[in-house]
Amino acid sequence: MRRWLTAAVLGYFLYGLFIYWYLFMMSDGTLPPHLEGTPADPKTFMTGRELILSEEYSRIKDFLFFVTAPFEWFLFLVMLITGLAVKFQKWAEGTVRFFALHTAVFWFWVSLVVTACSLPVEYIGYSLSKQYHISTQTFSSWMKDQLIDFWTNYAIMVLVITVLVFLIRKFQKRWWLAAWALSVPFTLFLMFLQPVVLDPLYNDFYPLKNKELETKILEIAKRADIPAEHVYEVNMSEKTNAMNAYVTGIGSNSRIVLWDTTLQKLNDKEILFIMAHEMGHYVMKHIYIGIGGYLLLSLVGLYAVQKLMDWIIHIRGKRLGLESSRQLAALPLFFLLIGVLSFASSPLTNWVSRIQEKSADMYAIEMTSDKDSAVKTFQELSRSGLSRVNPPELVKQFRYTHPTMAERIMYMEDLETRGN
């Protein structure tokens, strides 16, 4: 057991060293020569200080992402190796009588350990964003969000794992298929609820105050045959200086949302480009394509997890204190494997997302015919978020759901060239 724990710690440490070497020594942040002097060159729209800060902030933020991504898996692994998961199961089964309460008590202890160990790491990310003036959120507000995260995630996860363990015990060989079948309506239900139940727990949403701008946006929506009555804004300036806009929800709860920071930093033409981009997602049904892709991946993933869990328990179950996947103590193994497979598949899902984002950019240009506003929007997004326009390839593959800003700006330049 001690040898396994030492190997896990050493492996995590070596992984962190590799990421540090790649980001801080191998990736120098230079722009390809053919982009120098173009609108994609940050020297044309950032000050010298902003250039330095964006390089520093991006590297540290990317490092934290790669180092913290496997941290939860590491904690699950430690719970299994040390027998802590088995102890949590015994506590749960010894303190309450009913199966549903067993899962609730068990997952509370697991969640508490993961949250307590992750909180210092989360705080580092929060402090970093404060230091570089990206975050404007007070510590009390940040802690409030952390508490909301804990209890909402806990409530949802207790429901999920109660059903999951029931299915594993009832359909030992085909539980993955039953779990996937139930995940379809559950995922759609959560997406339906998110805009009106979950998101308002964190921020205040209200119809766009600038009615003149709303009229312009709704005119574009009408041309695109989108049945929109309101555009929503959210008071993100209390938490960040960054900008964003997005489409969320499905069915009657679908919404187009603008951060108030976007309204403060961009002019009407630039905002209309962003809104046309978001409408492009709606018109091209990217939300539903994303749901379909997620469900297909989850089907393959759950099948793989079932096979891997059975194999690991067969060859190492005694050392981990696991007799079968039917135990509550096997849940950390389940979520460890889910986390690893999700991370491993992120280059694929991000690639699909980048294709959709590019098509939404092209749609926005068709609707607005305003290339200059598109370029200025991309430049301001980079400035406000202190993000690199041309990140290292590993960062792009694992982090970027959108094309890089250099790519998005050069798309617009290429359109102009083809037009001439």
Tab-separated table of C-alpha atoms in Angstrom, residues 243-247 257 259 273-281 286 346-362 364 374 377-378 381-382 387-409 411-412:
chain	number	residue	atom	x	y	z
A	243	MET	CA	-16.323	39.391	-21.220
A	244	ASN	CA	-18.631	36.688	-22.493
A	245	ALA	CA	-21.943	35.898	-24.129
A	246	TYR	CA	-23.575	32.524	-24.604
A	247	VAL	CA	-26.635	30.488	-25.486
A	257	VAL	CA	-27.201	35.885	-22.369
A	259	TRP	CA	-22.430	39.641	-19.519
A	273	PHE	CA	-21.588	40.606	-33.995
A	274	ILE	CA	-21.417	38.613	-30.751
A	275	MET	CA	-25.190	38.214	-30.691
A	276	ALA	CA	-25.237	37.079	-34.319
A	277	HIS	CA	-22.545	34.550	-33.414
A	278	GLU	CA	-24.693	33.173	-30.576
A	279	MET	CA	-27.724	33.069	-32.845
A	280	GLY	CA	-25.644	31.063	-35.295
A	281	HIS	CA	-25.336	28.353	-32.660
A	286	HIS	CA	-25.183	23.269	-32.109
A	346	SER	CA	-11.252	16.524	-24.425
A	347	PRO	CA	-9.049	17.109	-27.528
A	348	LEU	CA	-11.776	15.451	-29.614
A	349	THR	CA	-14.683	17.315	-28.018
A	350	ASN	CA	-12.761	20.601	-28.158
A	351	TRP	CA	-11.981	20.023	-31.838
A	352	VAL	CA	-15.685	19.559	-32.617
A	353	SER	CA	-16.505	22.664	-30.569
A	354	ARG	CA	-13.912	24.737	-32.445
A	355	ILE	CA	-15.499	23.722	-35.749
A	356	GLN	CA	-18.889	24.864	-34.461
A	357	GLU	CA	-17.470	28.148	-33.165
A	358	LYS	CA	-15.858	28.891	-36.510
A	359	SER	CA	-19.124	28.222	-38.333
A	360	ALA	CA	-20.902	30.548	-35.856
A	361	ASP	CA	-18.309	33.257	-36.615
A	362	MET	CA	-18.967	32.837	-40.345
A	364	ALA	CA	-22.280	36.239	-37.751
A	374	ALA	CA	-15.523	41.192	-35.528
A	377	THR	CA	-14.265	42.215	-30.706
A	378	PHE	CA	-11.681	39.437	-30.800
A	381	LEU	CA	-11.694	39.752	-25.718
A	382	SER	CA	-7.963	39.018	-25.652
A	387	SER	CA	-5.259	35.688	-23.031
A	388	ARG	CA	-2.671	34.735	-25.607
A	389	VAL	CA	-3.781	34.958	-29.227
A	390	ASN	CA	-1.580	31.988	-30.169
A	391	PRO	CA	-1.306	29.484	-27.283
A	392	PRO	CA	0.926	26.380	-27.287
A	393	GLU	CA	-0.516	23.402	-29.153
A	394	LEU	CA	-1.034	21.275	-26.030
A	395	VAL	CA	-2.992	24.104	-24.405
A	396	LYS	CA	-5.097	24.576	-27.518
A	397	GLN	CA	-5.963	20.880	-27.763
A	398	PHE	CA	-6.946	20.418	-24.123
A	399	ARG	CA	-8.343	23.844	-23.184
A	400	TYR	CA	-9.689	25.699	-26.204
A	401	THR	CA	-13.329	25.137	-27.120
A	402	HIS	CA	-12.997	28.120	-29.495
A	403	PRO	CA	-10.420	28.683	-32.229
A	404	THR	CA	-7.502	30.762	-30.986
A	405	MET	CA	-7.899	34.507	-31.343
A	406	ALA	CA	-5.162	34.518	-33.987
A	407	GLU	CA	-7.152	31.992	-36.011
A	408	ARG	CA	-10.430	33.873	-35.579
A	409	ILE	CA	-8.890	37.180	-36.624
A	411	TYR	CA	-10.400	34.063	-40.761
A	412	MET	CA	-11.719	37.584	-41.116
